[in-house]
PDB file of C-alpha atoms in Angstrom:
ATOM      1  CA  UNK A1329     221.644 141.540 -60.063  1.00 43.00           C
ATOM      2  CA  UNK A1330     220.547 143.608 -62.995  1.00 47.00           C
ATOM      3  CA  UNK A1331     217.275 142.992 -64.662  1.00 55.00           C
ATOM      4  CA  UNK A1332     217.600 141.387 -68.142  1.00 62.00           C
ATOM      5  CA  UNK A1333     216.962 143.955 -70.675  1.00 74.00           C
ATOM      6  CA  UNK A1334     214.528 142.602 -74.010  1.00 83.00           C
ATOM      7  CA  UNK A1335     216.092 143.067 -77.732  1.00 85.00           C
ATOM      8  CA  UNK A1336     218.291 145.696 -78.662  1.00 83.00           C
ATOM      9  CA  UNK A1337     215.819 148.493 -80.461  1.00 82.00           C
ATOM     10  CA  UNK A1338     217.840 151.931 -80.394  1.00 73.00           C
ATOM     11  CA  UNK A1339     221.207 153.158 -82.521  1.00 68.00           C
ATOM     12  CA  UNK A1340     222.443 156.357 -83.587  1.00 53.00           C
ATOM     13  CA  UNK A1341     220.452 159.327 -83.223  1.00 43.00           C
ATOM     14  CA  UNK A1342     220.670 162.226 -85.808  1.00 39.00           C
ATOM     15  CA  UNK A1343     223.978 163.762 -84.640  1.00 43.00           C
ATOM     16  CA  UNK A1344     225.820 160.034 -85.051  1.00 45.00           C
ATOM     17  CA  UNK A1345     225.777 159.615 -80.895  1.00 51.00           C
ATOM     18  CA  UNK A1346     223.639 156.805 -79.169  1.00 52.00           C
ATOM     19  CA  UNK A1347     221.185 158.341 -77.557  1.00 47.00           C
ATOM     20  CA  UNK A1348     220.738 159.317 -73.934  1.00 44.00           C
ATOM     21  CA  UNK A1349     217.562 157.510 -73.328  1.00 42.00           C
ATOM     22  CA  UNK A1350     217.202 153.536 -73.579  1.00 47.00           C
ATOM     23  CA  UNK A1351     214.094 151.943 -73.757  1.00 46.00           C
ATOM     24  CA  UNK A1352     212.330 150.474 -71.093  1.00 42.00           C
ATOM     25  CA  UNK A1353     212.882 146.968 -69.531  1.00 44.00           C
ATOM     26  CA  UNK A1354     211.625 144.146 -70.731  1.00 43.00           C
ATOM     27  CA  UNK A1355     211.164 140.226 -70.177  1.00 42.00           C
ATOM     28  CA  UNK A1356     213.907 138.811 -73.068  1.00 44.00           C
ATOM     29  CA  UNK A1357     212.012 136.094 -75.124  1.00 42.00           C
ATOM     30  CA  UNK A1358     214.806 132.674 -75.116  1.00 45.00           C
ATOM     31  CA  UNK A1359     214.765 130.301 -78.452  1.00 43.00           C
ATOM     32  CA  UNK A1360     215.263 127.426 -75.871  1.00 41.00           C
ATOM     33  CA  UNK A1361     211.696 128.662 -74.757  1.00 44.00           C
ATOM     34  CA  UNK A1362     210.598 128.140 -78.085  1.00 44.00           C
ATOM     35  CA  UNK A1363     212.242 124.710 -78.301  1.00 39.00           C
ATOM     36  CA  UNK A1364     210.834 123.944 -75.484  1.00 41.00           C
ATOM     37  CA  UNK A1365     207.288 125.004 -76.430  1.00 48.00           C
ATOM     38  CA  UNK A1366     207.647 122.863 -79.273  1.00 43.00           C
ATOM     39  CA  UNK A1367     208.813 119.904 -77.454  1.00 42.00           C
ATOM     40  CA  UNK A1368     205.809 119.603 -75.323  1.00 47.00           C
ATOM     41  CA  UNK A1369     203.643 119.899 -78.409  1.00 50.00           C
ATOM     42  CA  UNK A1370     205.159 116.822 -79.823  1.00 43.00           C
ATOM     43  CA  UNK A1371     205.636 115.237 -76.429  1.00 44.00           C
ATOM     44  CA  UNK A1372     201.254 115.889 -76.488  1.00 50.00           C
ATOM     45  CA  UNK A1373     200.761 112.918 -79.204  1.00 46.00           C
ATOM     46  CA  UNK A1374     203.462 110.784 -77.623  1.00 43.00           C
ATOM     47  CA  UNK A1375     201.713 110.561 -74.278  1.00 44.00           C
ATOM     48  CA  UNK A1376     198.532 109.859 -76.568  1.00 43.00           C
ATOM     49  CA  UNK A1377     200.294 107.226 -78.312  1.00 42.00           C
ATOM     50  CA  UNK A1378     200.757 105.041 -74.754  1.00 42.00           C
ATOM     51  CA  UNK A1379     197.079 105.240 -73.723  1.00 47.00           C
ATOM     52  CA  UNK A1380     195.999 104.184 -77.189  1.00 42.00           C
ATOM     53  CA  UNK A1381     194.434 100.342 -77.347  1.00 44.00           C
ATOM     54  CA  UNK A1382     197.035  97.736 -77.924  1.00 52.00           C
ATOM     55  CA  UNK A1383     195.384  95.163 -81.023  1.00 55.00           C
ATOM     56  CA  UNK A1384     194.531  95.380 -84.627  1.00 55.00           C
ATOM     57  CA  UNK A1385     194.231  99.635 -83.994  1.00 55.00           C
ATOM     58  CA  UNK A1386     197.664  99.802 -83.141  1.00 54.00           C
ATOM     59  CA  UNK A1387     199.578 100.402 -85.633  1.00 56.00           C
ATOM     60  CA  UNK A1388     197.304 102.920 -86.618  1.00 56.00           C
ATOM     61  CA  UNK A1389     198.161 105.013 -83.684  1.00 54.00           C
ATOM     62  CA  UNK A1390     201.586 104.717 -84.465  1.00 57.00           C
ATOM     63  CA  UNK A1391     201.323 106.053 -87.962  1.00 53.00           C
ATOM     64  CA  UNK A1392     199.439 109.058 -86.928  1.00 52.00           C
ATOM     65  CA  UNK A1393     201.896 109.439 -84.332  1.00 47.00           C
ATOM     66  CA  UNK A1394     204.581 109.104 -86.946  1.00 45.00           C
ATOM     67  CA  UNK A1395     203.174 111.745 -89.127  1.00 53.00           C
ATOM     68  CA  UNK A1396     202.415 114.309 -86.413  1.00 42.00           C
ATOM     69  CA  UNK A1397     205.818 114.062 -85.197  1.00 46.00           C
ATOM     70  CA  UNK A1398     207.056 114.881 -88.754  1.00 44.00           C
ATOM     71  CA  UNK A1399     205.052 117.591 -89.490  1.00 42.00           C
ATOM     72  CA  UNK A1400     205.673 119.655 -86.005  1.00 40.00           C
ATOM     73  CA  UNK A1401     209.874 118.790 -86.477  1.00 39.00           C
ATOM     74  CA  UNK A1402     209.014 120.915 -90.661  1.00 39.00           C
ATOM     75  CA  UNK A1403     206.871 123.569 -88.404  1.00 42.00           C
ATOM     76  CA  UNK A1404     209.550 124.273 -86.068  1.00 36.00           C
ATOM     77  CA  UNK A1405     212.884 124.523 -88.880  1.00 37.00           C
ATOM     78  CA  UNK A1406     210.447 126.762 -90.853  1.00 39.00           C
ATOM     79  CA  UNK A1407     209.449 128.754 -87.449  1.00 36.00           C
ATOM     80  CA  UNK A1408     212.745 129.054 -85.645  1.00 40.00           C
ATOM     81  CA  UNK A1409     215.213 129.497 -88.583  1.00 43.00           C
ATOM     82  CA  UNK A1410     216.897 128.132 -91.870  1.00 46.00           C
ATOM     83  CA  UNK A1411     217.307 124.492 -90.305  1.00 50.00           C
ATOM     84  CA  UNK A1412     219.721 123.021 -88.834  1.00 59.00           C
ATOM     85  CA  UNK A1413     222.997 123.281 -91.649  1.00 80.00           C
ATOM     86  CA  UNK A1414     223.077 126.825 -91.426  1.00 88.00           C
ATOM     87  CA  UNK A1415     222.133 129.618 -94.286  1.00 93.00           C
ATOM     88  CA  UNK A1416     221.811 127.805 -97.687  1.00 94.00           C
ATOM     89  CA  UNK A1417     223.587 128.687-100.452  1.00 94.00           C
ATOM     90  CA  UNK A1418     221.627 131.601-102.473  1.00 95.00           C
ATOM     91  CA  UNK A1419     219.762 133.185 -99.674  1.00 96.00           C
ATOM     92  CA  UNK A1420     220.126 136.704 -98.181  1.00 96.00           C
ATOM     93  CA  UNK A1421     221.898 136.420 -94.380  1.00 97.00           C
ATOM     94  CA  UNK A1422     218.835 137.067 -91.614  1.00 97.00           C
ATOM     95  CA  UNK A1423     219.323 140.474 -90.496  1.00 97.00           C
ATOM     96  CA  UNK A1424     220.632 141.162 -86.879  1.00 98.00           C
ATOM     97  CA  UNK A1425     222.128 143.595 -84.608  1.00 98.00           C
ATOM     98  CA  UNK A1426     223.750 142.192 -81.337  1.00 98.00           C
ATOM     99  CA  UNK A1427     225.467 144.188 -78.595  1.00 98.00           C
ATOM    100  CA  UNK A1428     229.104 143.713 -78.966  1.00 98.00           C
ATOM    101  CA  UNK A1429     231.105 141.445 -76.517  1.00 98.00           C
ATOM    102  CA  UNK A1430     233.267 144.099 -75.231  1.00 98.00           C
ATOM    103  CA  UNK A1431     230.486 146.695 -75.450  1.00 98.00           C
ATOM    104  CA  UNK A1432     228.663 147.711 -72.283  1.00 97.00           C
ATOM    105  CA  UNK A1433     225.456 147.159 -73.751  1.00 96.00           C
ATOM    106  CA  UNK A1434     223.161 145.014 -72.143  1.00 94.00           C
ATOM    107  CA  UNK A1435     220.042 143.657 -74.574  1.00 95.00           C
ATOM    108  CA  UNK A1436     219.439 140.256 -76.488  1.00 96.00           C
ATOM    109  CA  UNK A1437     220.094 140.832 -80.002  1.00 97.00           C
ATOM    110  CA  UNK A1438     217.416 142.499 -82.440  1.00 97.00           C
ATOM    111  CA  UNK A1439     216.397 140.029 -85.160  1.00 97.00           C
ATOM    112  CA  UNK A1440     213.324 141.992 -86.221  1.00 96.00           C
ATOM    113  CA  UNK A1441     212.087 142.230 -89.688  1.00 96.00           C
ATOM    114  CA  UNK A1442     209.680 145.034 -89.785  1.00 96.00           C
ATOM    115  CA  UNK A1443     208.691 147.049 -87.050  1.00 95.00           C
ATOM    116  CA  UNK A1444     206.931 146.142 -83.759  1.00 93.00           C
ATOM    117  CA  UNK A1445     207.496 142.117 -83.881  1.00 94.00           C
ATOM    118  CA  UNK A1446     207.859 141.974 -80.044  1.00 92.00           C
ATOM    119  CA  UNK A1447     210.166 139.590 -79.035  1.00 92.00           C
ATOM    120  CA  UNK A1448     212.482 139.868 -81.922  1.00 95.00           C
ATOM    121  CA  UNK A1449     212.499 143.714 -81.721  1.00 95.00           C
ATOM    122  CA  UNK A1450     210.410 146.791 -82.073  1.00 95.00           C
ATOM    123  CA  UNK A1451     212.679 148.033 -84.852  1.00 96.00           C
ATOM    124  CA  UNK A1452     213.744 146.501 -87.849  1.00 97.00           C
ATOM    125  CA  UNK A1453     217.575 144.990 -87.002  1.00 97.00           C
ATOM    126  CA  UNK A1454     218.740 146.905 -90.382  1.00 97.00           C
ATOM    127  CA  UNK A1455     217.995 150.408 -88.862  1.00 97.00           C
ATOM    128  CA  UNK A1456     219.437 149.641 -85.756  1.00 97.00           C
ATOM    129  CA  UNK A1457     223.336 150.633 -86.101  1.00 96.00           C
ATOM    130  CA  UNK A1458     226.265 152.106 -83.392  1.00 96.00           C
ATOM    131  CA  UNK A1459     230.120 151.594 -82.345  1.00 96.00           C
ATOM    132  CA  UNK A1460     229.210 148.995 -80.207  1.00 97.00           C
ATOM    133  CA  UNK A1461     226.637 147.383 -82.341  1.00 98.00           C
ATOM    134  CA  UNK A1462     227.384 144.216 -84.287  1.00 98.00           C
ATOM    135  CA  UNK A1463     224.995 144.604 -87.560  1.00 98.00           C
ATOM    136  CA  UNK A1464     225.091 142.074 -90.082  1.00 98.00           C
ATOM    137  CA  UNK A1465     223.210 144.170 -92.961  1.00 97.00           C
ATOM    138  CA  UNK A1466     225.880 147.042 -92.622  1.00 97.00           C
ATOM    139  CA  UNK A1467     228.629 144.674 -92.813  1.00 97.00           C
ATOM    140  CA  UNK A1468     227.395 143.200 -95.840  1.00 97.00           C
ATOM    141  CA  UNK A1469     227.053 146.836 -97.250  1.00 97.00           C
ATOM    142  CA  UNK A1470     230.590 147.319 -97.128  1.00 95.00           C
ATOM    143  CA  UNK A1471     231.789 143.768 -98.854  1.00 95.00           C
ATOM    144  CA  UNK A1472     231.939 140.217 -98.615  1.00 96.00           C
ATOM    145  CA  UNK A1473     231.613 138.630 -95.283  1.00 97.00           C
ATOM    146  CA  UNK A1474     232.775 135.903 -93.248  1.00 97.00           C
ATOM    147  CA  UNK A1475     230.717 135.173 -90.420  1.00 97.00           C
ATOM    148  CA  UNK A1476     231.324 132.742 -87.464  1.00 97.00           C
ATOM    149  CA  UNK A1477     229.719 131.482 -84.770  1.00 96.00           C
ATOM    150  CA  UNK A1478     230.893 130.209 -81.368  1.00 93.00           C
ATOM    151  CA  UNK A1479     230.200 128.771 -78.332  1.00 87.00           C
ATOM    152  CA  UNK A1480     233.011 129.697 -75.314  1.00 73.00           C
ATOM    153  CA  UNK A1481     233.378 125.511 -74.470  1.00 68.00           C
ATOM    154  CA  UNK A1482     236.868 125.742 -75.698  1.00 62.00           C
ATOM    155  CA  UNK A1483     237.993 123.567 -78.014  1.00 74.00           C
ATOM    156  CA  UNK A1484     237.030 123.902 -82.012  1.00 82.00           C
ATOM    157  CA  UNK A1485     235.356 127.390 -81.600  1.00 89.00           C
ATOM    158  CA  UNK A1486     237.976 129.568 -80.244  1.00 93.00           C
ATOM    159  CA  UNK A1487     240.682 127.378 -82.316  1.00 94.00           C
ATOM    160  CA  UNK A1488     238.615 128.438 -85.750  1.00 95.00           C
ATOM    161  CA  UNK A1489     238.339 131.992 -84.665  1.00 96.00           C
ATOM    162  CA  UNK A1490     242.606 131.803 -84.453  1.00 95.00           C
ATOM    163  CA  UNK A1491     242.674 130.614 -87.902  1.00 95.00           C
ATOM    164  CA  UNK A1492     240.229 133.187 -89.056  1.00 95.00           C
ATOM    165  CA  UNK A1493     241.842 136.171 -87.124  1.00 95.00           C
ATOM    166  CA  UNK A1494     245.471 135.021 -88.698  1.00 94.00           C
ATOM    167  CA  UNK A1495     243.489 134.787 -92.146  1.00 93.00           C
ATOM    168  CA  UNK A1496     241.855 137.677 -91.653  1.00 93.00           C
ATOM    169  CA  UNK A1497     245.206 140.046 -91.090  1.00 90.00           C
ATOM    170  CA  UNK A1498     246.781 138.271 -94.148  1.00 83.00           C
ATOM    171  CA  UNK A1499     246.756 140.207 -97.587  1.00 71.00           C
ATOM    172  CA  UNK A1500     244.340 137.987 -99.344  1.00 64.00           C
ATOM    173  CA  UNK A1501     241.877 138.622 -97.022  1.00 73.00           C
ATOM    174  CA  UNK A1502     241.316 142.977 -97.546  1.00 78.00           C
ATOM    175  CA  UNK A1503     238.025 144.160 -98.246  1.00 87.00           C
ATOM    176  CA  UNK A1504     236.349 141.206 -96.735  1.00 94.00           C
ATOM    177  CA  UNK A1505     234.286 141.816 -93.499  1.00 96.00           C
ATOM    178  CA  UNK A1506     235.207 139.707 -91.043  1.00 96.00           C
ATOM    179  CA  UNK A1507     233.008 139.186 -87.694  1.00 98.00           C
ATOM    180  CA  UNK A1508     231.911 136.554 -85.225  1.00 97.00           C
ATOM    181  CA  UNK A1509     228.839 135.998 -82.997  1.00 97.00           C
ATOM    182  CA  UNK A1510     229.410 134.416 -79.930  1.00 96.00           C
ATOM    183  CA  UNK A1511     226.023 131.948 -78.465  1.00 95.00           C
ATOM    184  CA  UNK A1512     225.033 132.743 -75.365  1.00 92.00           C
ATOM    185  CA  UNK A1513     228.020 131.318 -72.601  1.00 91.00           C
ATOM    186  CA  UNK A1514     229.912 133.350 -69.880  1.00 93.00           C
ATOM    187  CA  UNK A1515     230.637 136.238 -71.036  1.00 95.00           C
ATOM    188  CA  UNK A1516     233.230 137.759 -69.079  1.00 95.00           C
ATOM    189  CA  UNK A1517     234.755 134.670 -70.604  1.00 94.00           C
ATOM    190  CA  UNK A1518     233.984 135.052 -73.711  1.00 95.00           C
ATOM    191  CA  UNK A1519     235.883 139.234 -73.225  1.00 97.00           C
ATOM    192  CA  UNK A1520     239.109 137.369 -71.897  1.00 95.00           C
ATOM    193  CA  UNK A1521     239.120 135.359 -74.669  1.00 95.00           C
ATOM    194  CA  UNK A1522     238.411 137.707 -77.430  1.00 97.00           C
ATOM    195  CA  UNK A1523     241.508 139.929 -75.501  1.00 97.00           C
ATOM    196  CA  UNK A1524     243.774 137.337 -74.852  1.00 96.00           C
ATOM    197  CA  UNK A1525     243.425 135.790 -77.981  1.00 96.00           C
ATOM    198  CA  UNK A1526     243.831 138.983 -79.134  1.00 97.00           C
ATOM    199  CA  UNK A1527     240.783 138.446 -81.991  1.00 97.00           C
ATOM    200  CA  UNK A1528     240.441 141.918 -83.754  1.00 96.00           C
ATOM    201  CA  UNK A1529     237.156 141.829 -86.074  1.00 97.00           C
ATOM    202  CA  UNK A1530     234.374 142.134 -83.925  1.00 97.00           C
ATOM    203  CA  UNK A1531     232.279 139.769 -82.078  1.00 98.00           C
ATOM    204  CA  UNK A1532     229.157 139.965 -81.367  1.00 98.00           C
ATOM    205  CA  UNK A1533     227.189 138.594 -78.220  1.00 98.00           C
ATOM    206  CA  UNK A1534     223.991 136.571 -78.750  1.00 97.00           C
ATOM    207  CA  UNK A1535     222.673 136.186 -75.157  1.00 95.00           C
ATOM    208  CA  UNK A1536     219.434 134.475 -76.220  1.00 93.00           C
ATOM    209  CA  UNK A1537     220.428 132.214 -78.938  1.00 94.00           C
ATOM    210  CA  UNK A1538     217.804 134.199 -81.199  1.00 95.00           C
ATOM    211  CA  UNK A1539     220.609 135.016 -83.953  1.00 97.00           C
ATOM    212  CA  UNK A1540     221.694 131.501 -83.757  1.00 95.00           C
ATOM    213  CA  UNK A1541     218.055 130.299 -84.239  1.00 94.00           C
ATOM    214  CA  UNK A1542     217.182 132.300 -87.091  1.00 95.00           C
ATOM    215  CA  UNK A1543     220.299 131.015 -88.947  1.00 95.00           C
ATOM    216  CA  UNK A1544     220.160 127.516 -88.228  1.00 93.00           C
ATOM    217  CA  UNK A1545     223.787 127.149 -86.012  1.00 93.00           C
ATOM    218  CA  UNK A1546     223.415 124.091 -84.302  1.00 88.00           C
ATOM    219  CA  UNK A1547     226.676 122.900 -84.454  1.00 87.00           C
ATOM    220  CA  UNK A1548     230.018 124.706 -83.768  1.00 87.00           C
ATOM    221  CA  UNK A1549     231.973 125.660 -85.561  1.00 91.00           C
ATOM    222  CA  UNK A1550     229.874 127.275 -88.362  1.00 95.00           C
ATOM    223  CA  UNK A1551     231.014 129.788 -90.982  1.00 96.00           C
ATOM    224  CA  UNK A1552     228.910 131.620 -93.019  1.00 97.00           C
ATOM    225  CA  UNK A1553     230.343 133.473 -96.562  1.00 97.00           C
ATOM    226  CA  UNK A1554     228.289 135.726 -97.941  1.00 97.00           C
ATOM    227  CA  UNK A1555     228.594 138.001-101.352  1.00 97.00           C
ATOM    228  CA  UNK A1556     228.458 142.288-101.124  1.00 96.00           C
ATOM    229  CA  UNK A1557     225.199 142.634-100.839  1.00 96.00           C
ATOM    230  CA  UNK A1558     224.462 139.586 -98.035  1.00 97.00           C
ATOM    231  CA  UNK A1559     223.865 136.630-100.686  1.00 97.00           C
ATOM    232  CA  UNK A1560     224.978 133.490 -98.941  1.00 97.00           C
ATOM    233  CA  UNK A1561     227.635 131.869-101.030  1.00 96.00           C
ATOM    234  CA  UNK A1562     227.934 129.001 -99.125  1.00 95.00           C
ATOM    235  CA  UNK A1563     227.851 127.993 -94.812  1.00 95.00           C
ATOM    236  CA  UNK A1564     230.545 125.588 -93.831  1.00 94.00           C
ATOM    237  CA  UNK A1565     230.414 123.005 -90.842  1.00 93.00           C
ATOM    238  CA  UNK A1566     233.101 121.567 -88.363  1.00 91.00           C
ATOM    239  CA  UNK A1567     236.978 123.604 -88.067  1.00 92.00           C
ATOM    240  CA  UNK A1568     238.714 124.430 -91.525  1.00 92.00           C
ATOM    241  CA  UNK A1569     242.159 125.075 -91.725  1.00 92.00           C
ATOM    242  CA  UNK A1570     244.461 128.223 -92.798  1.00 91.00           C
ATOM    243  CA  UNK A1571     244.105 126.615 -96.510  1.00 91.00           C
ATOM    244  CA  UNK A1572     240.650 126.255 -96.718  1.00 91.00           C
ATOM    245  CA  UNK A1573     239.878 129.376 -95.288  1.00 89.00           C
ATOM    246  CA  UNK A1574     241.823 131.287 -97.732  1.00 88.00           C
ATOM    247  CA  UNK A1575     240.582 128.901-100.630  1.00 87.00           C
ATOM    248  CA  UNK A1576     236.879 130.578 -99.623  1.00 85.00           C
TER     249      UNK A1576
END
């Protein structure tokens, strides 16, 4: 079994090849392990909450308990991502660059920033670009985009990314950049599907669930549409049809 590789942090060298080298190993950091953290932090005043006196205190407890609970659910949406509805309306797409699904590349995606932010990468995700790189600022370089994101259960996910492939090869849908990210799953799966369903705009594989996290996908199917540029125009929710695609 291969060791897991950490973020993706190389692209193109100077002559426009990847380069030879690849950068060392690393642990991979999981969102679920930062879900989880969280968890046990709120789980902390729970446990509290049982050993506390039973009487006229009470209900004290329980409204500290109450407002601890609240604040660490606002900490986590404004540490892990956007929140749970996806990218709102008006704000710039999180950068990323994921290894494509049918790409031999084998790294959790970079979701970096700035430089050297560990887990999320040692390079910003912007700068880090190749033919078998999924990168969501160069795509919204060249035009609008559509982005989706899946999870290989079957069912709504694969159906939606029909719809948007037979969209996508209409007439009304040129210029537009078209490109899914699948979360975590099988994926030798998720390359049968993306051949047999014979999807041709590129999807991206987000082993970790980091690109998911950092746009607030928590449900699936979830579209993102996005200006040139990478302004979010608005993040749809649940299977749309042929009609409603095309509308947005």
């Amino acid at each position: 079994m291969s060791e897991d590789r950490g973020p993706l942090d190389f692209g193109l060298d100077d002559d426009g090849e990847e380069p030879d080298e690849r950068p060392p190993r690393r642990p991979r950091v999981r969102a679920g392990e930062r879900l989880a953290e969280a968890d046990a932090r709120e789980q902390r005043p729970a446990a509290a909450s049982a050993r506390a006196p039973r009487g006229r205190y009470a209900w004290f407890f329980g409204v500290v308990v109450v407002l601890v609970l609240a604040y660490a659910s606002l900490n986590i949406l404004r540490t892990n991502g956007t929140g749970a509805r996806g990218v709102p309306a008006g704000d710039r797409l999180p950068p990323f660059a994921a290894p494509l699904a049918l790409s031999p590349l084998d790294y959790d995606a970079n979701v970096a920033t700035r430089p050297d932010q560990g887990g999320r990468g040692n390079r910003p995700a912007c700068a880090v670009r190749g033919a078998q790189i999924l990168n969501v600022c160069q795509l919204a370089e060249r035009g609008p985009v559509v982005l989706a994101f899946l999870a290989t259960r079957g069912g709504k996910c694969e159906r939606q990314l029909d719809l948007l492939e037979r969209v996508r090869a209409g007439r009304g849908a040129r210029g537009v950049q078209v490109a899914a990210v699948a979360i975590r799953g099988d994926r030798d799966k998720l390359r049968r599907d993306i051949v047999g369903r014979a999807w041709r705009f590129p999807v991206g594989y987000d082993r970790d669930g980091l690109v998911a996290t950092v746009d607030g996908v928590s449900v699936c199917p979830t579209i993102t549409f996005a200006y040139p540029g990478g302004i979010v125009m608005r993040t749809t929710i649940g299977l749309l049809g042929e009609p409603a695609l095309r509308a947005r």
